[in-house]
JSON list of C-alpha atoms in Angstrom, two decimals:
[
{"chain": "A", "resi": 25, "resn": "LEU", "atom": "CA", "xyz": [37.94, -21.94, -12.01]},
{"chain": "A", "resi": 26, "resn": "ASP", "atom": "CA", "xyz": [39.18, -21.59, -8.43]},
{"chain": "A", "resi": 27, "resn": "SER", "atom": "CA", "xyz": [37.14, -18.40, -8.05]},
{"chain": "A", "resi": 28, "resn": "ILE", "atom": "CA", "xyz": [33.94, -20.36, -8.77]},
{"chain": "A", "resi": 29, "resn": "LYS", "atom": "CA", "xyz": [34.41, -22.62, -5.76]},
{"chain": "A", "resi": 30, "resn": "ILE", "atom": "CA", "xyz": [32.79, -21.35, -2.58]},
{"chain": "A", "resi": 31, "resn": "LYS", "atom": "CA", "xyz": [34.89, -21.81, 0.52]},
{"chain": "A", "resi": 32, "resn": "THR", "atom": "CA", "xyz": [34.43, -20.63, 4.07]},
{"chain": "A", "resi": 33, "resn": "SER", "atom": "CA", "xyz": [38.17, -20.15, 4.34]},
{"chain": "A", "resi": 34, "resn": "ARG", "atom": "CA", "xyz": [41.38, -20.96, 2.53]},
{"chain": "A", "resi": 35, "resn": "LYS", "atom": "CA", "xyz": [44.80, -21.73, 3.88]},
{"chain": "A", "resi": 36, "resn": "VAL", "atom": "CA", "xyz": [48.01, -20.33, 2.41]},
{"chain": "A", "resi": 37, "resn": "GLY", "atom": "CA", "xyz": [51.11, -21.41, 4.29]},
{"chain": "A", "resi": 38, "resn": "ASN", "atom": "CA", "xyz": [50.30, -20.91, 7.96]},
{"chain": "A", "resi": 39, "resn": "THR", "atom": "CA", "xyz": [47.68, -18.21, 7.34]},
{"chain": "A", "resi": 40, "resn": "THR", "atom": "CA", "xyz": [43.96, -18.90, 7.02]},
{"chain": "A", "resi": 41, "resn": "PHE", "atom": "CA", "xyz": [41.93, -16.35, 5.08]},
{"chain": "A", "resi": 42, "resn": "ALA", "atom": "CA", "xyz": [38.25, -15.94, 5.87]},
{"chain": "A", "resi": 43, "resn": "GLU", "atom": "CA", "xyz": [35.69, -15.95, 3.10]},
{"chain": "A", "resi": 44, "resn": "VAL", "atom": "CA", "xyz": [35.35, -12.39, 1.86]},
{"chain": "A", "resi": 45, "resn": "LYS", "atom": "CA", "xyz": [31.75, -11.18, 1.91]},
{"chain": "A", "resi": 46, "resn": "LEU", "atom": "CA", "xyz": [29.91, -8.07, 0.82]},
{"chain": "A", "resi": 47, "resn": "ASP", "atom": "CA", "xyz": [28.81, -5.91, 3.71]},
{"chain": "A", "resi": 48, "resn": "PRO", "atom": "CA", "xyz": [25.03, -5.36, 3.36]},
{"chain": "A", "resi": 49, "resn": "LYS", "atom": "CA", "xyz": [25.64, -1.59, 3.69]},
{"chain": "A", "resi": 50, "resn": "VAL", "atom": "CA", "xyz": [27.89, -1.76, 0.61]},
{"chain": "A", "resi": 51, "resn": "ALA", "atom": "CA", "xyz": [25.53, -4.03, -1.33]},
{"chain": "A", "resi": 52, "resn": "ASP", "atom": "CA", "xyz": [22.64, -1.61, -0.75]},
{"chain": "A", "resi": 53, "resn": "LEU", "atom": "CA", "xyz": [24.57, 1.57, -1.62]},
{"chain": "A", "resi": 54, "resn": "LYS", "atom": "CA", "xyz": [22.96, 3.97, -4.04]},
{"chain": "A", "resi": 55, "resn": "ILE", "atom": "CA", "xyz": [26.19, 5.10, -5.68]},
{"chain": "A", "resi": 56, "resn": "ASP", "atom": "CA", "xyz": [26.73, 7.42, -8.61]},
{"chain": "A", "resi": 57, "resn": "THR", "atom": "CA", "xyz": [29.80, 8.68, -10.43]},
{"chain": "A", "resi": 58, "resn": "ASP", "atom": "CA", "xyz": [29.83, 12.18, -8.86]},
{"chain": "A", "resi": 59, "resn": "LEU", "atom": "CA", "xyz": [31.68, 13.28, -5.73]},
{"chain": "A", "resi": 60, "resn": "ALA", "atom": "CA", "xyz": [31.64, 16.86, -4.43]},
{"chain": "A", "resi": 61, "resn": "ASP", "atom": "CA", "xyz": [35.02, 18.65, -4.62]},
{"chain": "A", "resi": 62, "resn": "PHE", "atom": "CA", "xyz": [36.53, 15.79, -6.64]},
{"chain": "A", "resi": 63, "resn": "PRO", "atom": "CA", "xyz": [36.53, 14.84, -10.31]},
{"chain": "A", "resi": 64, "resn": "GLY", "atom": "CA", "xyz": [33.93, 12.25, -11.34]},
{"chain": "A", "resi": 65, "resn": "PHE", "atom": "CA", "xyz": [34.60, 8.52, -11.40]},
{"chain": "A", "resi": 66, "resn": "THR", "atom": "CA", "xyz": [34.63, 8.49, -15.22]},
{"chain": "A", "resi": 67, "resn": "GLN", "atom": "CA", "xyz": [37.45, 11.07, -15.22]},
{"chain": "A", "resi": 68, "resn": "MET", "atom": "CA", "xyz": [39.81, 8.70, -13.38]},
{"chain": "A", "resi": 69, "resn": "SER", "atom": "CA", "xyz": [42.37, 7.42, -15.87]},
{"chain": "A", "resi": 70, "resn": "THR", "atom": "CA", "xyz": [43.83, 4.44, -13.96]},
{"chain": "A", "resi": 71, "resn": "ALA", "atom": "CA", "xyz": [42.31, 1.56, -12.03]},
{"chain": "A", "resi": 72, "resn": "GLY", "atom": "CA", "xyz": [44.31, 2.65, -8.96]},
{"chain": "A", "resi": 73, "resn": "ASP", "atom": "CA", "xyz": [42.81, 6.15, -9.12]},
{"chain": "A", "resi": 74, "resn": "LYS", "atom": "CA", "xyz": [39.32, 4.66, -9.58]},
{"chain": "A", "resi": 75, "resn": "ILE", "atom": "CA", "xyz": [39.79, 2.59, -6.41]},
{"chain": "A", "resi": 76, "resn": "LEU", "atom": "CA", "xyz": [40.97, 5.69, -4.52]},
{"chain": "A", "resi": 77, "resn": "TRP", "atom": "CA", "xyz": [37.88, 7.51, -5.80]},
{"chain": "A", "resi": 78, "resn": "MET", "atom": "CA", "xyz": [35.56, 4.70, -4.65]},
{"chain": "A", "resi": 79, "resn": "LEU", "atom": "CA", "xyz": [37.14, 4.75, -1.19]},
{"chain": "A", "resi": 80, "resn": "ALA", "atom": "CA", "xyz": [36.64, 8.53, -1.01]},
{"chain": "A", "resi": 81, "resn": "LYS", "atom": "CA", "xyz": [33.03, 8.19, -2.18]},
{"chain": "A", "resi": 82, "resn": "VAL", "atom": "CA", "xyz": [32.04, 5.53, 0.35]},
{"chain": "A", "resi": 83, "resn": "LYS", "atom": "CA", "xyz": [33.79, 7.52, 3.10]},
{"chain": "A", "resi": 84, "resn": "THR", "atom": "CA", "xyz": [31.34, 10.38, 2.41]},
{"chain": "A", "resi": 85, "resn": "LEU", "atom": "CA", "xyz": [28.55, 7.80, 2.75]},
{"chain": "A", "resi": 86, "resn": "GLY", "atom": "CA", "xyz": [29.74, 6.69, 6.19]},
{"chain": "A", "resi": 87, "resn": "ILE", "atom": "CA", "xyz": [31.78, 3.61, 5.22]},
{"chain": "A", "resi": 88, "resn": "ASP", "atom": "CA", "xyz": [35.46, 3.93, 6.09]},
{"chain": "A", "resi": 89, "resn": "ARG", "atom": "CA", "xyz": [36.81, 0.77, 4.45]},
{"chain": "A", "resi": 90, "resn": "LEU", "atom": "CA", "xyz": [36.14, -1.73, 1.69]},
{"chain": "A", "resi": 91, "resn": "ASN", "atom": "CA", "xyz": [37.37, -5.25, 1.14]},
{"chain": "A", "resi": 92, "resn": "GLN", "atom": "CA", "xyz": [38.53, -6.33, -2.31]},
{"chain": "A", "resi": 93, "resn": "LYS", "atom": "CA", "xyz": [35.25, -8.07, -3.14]},
{"chain": "A", "resi": 94, "resn": "GLU", "atom": "CA", "xyz": [33.39, -4.83, -2.36]},
{"chain": "A", "resi": 95, "resn": "VAL", "atom": "CA", "xyz": [35.76, -2.84, -4.60]},
{"chain": "A", "resi": 96, "resn": "GLU", "atom": "CA", "xyz": [35.10, -5.24, -7.46]},
{"chain": "A", "resi": 97, "resn": "TYR", "atom": "CA", "xyz": [31.33, -5.07, -6.81]},
{"chain": "A", "resi": 98, "resn": "LEU", "atom": "CA", "xyz": [31.24, -1.25, -6.72]},
{"chain": "A", "resi": 99, "resn": "SER", "atom": "CA", "xyz": [33.42, -0.93, -9.81]},
{"chain": "A", "resi": 100, "resn": "ASN", "atom": "CA", "xyz": [30.87, -3.07, -11.68]},
{"chain": "A", "resi": 101, "resn": "LYS", "atom": "CA", "xyz": [28.02, -0.95, -10.28]},
{"chain": "A", "resi": 102, "resn": "LEU", "atom": "CA", "xyz": [29.79, 2.19, -11.55]},
{"chain": "A", "resi": 103, "resn": "GLY", "atom": "CA", "xyz": [30.09, 0.77, -15.09]},
{"chain": "A", "resi": 104, "resn": "ASP", "atom": "CA", "xyz": [33.68, -0.43, -14.91]},
{"chain": "A", "resi": 105, "resn": "HIS", "atom": "CA", "xyz": [35.29, -3.72, -13.90]},
{"chain": "A", "resi": 106, "resn": "ILE", "atom": "CA", "xyz": [38.29, -4.01, -11.62]},
{"chain": "A", "resi": 107, "resn": "PRO", "atom": "CA", "xyz": [38.87, -7.71, -10.89]},
{"chain": "A", "resi": 108, "resn": "ARG", "atom": "CA", "xyz": [39.77, -8.62, -7.31]},
{"chain": "A", "resi": 109, "resn": "LYS", "atom": "CA", "xyz": [43.04, -10.26, -8.26]},
{"chain": "A", "resi": 110, "resn": "SER", "atom": "CA", "xyz": [44.31, -7.05, -9.89]},
{"chain": "A", "resi": 111, "resn": "ILE", "atom": "CA", "xyz": [43.49, -4.69, -7.00]},
{"chain": "A", "resi": 112, "resn": "THR", "atom": "CA", "xyz": [46.71, -4.98, -4.99]},
{"chain": "A", "resi": 113, "resn": "PRO", "atom": "CA", "xyz": [48.99, -4.69, -8.07]},
{"chain": "A", "resi": 114, "resn": "VAL", "atom": "CA", "xyz": [47.23, -1.56, -9.40]},
{"chain": "A", "resi": 115, "resn": "LEU", "atom": "CA", "xyz": [47.44, 0.04, -5.95]},
{"chain": "A", "resi": 116, "resn": "SER", "atom": "CA", "xyz": [51.15, -0.59, -5.37]},
{"chain": "A", "resi": 117, "resn": "THR", "atom": "CA", "xyz": [52.15, 3.05, -6.03]},
{"chain": "A", "resi": 118, "resn": "HIS", "atom": "CA", "xyz": [49.33, 4.44, -3.88]},
{"chain": "A", "resi": 119, "resn": "ILE", "atom": "CA", "xyz": [50.25, 2.06, -1.03]},
{"chain": "A", "resi": 120, "resn": "LYS", "atom": "CA", "xyz": [53.92, 3.00, -1.28]},
{"chain": "A", "resi": 121, "resn": "ASN", "atom": "CA", "xyz": [53.00, 6.72, -1.23]},
{"chain": "A", "resi": 122, "resn": "LYS", "atom": "CA", "xyz": [50.78, 6.22, 1.86]},
{"chain": "A", "resi": 123, "resn": "LYS", "atom": "CA", "xyz": [47.55, 7.15, 0.05]},
{"chain": "A", "resi": 124, "resn": "ILE", "atom": "CA", "xyz": [45.95, 3.83, 0.97]},
{"chain": "A", "resi": 125, "resn": "TYR", "atom": "CA", "xyz": [46.29, 1.64, 4.05]},
{"chain": "A", "resi": 126, "resn": "MET", "atom": "CA", "xyz": [45.56, -2.09, 3.72]},
{"chain": "A", "resi": 127, "resn": "PRO", "atom": "CA", "xyz": [45.03, -3.58, 7.19]},
{"chain": "A", "resi": 128, "resn": "LEU", "atom": "CA", "xyz": [44.30, -7.25, 7.71]},
{"chain": "A", "resi": 129, "resn": "GLU", "atom": "CA", "xyz": [41.33, -7.50, 10.08]},
{"chain": "A", "resi": 130, "resn": "GLU", "atom": "CA", "xyz": [39.69, -10.78, 11.06]},
{"chain": "A", "resi": 131, "resn": "ASN", "atom": "CA", "xyz": [41.70, -12.44, 8.26]},
{"chain": "A", "resi": 132, "resn": "VAL", "atom": "CA", "xyz": [40.22, -10.13, 5.60]},
{"chain": "A", "resi": 133, "resn": "ARG", "atom": "CA", "xyz": [42.29, -7.52, 3.74]},
{"chain": "A", "resi": 134, "resn": "TYR", "atom": "CA", "xyz": [40.64, -4.08, 3.80]},
{"chain": "A", "resi": 135, "resn": "LEU", "atom": "CA", "xyz": [41.41, -0.87, 1.95]},
{"chain": "A", "resi": 136, "resn": "LYS", "atom": "CA", "xyz": [41.20, 2.52, 3.65]},
{"chain": "A", "resi": 137, "resn": "ILE", "atom": "CA", "xyz": [41.91, 5.86, 2.00]},
{"chain": "A", "resi": 138, "resn": "LEU", "atom": "CA", "xyz": [44.28, 8.12, 3.92]},
{"chain": "A", "resi": 139, "resn": "ASN", "atom": "CA", "xyz": [44.45, 11.94, 3.85]},
{"chain": "A", "resi": 140, "resn": "PRO", "atom": "CA", "xyz": [47.26, 11.99, 1.24]},
{"chain": "A", "resi": 141, "resn": "GLY", "atom": "CA", "xyz": [44.93, 9.94, -1.00]},
{"chain": "A", "resi": 142, "resn": "LEU", "atom": "CA", "xyz": [42.14, 12.47, -0.59]},
{"chain": "A", "resi": 143, "resn": "GLU", "atom": "CA", "xyz": [44.55, 15.34, -1.32]},
{"chain": "A", "resi": 144, "resn": "TYR", "atom": "CA", "xyz": [45.85, 13.52, -4.41]},
{"chain": "A", "resi": 145, "resn": "LEU", "atom": "CA", "xyz": [42.30, 13.11, -5.77]},
{"chain": "A", "resi": 146, "resn": "LYS", "atom": "CA", "xyz": [41.68, 16.84, -5.30]},
{"chain": "A", "resi": 147, "resn": "THR", "atom": "CA", "xyz": [44.74, 17.63, -7.42]},
{"chain": "A", "resi": 148, "resn": "LEU", "atom": "CA", "xyz": [43.26, 15.55, -10.25]},
{"chain": "A", "resi": 149, "resn": "ASN", "atom": "CA", "xyz": [40.28, 17.91, -10.24]},
{"chain": "A", "resi": 150, "resn": "LYS", "atom": "CA", "xyz": [42.53, 20.81, -11.28]},
{"chain": "A", "resi": 151, "resn": "GLN", "atom": "CA", "xyz": [43.90, 19.13, -14.38]}
]
């Protein structure tokens, strides 16, 4: 029920988190499940790999980062559902292996794919 409430910010300990919004560029994306030189979105077997794929896809469309709300939105648009609250846990291995960087900017957590993440996705294409 907490997710239904609309807040401009929330406070956890001494940290205030801004309301996470969809960037209009992300909301208006015409996105499909294909990505040149990579396997398709539907070939990704884990939620973590699907998030890596989405980050690679939007990078080719000129967007270098996504927030967690945008990841959830795009996963729905691609015919899957990755809830916001599960994003960090499913990415723990990719974060640890430096495939994804999660900076906190303006009190919003973003996800950026790094070169090792792109290389990893290419190896999935060969399987």
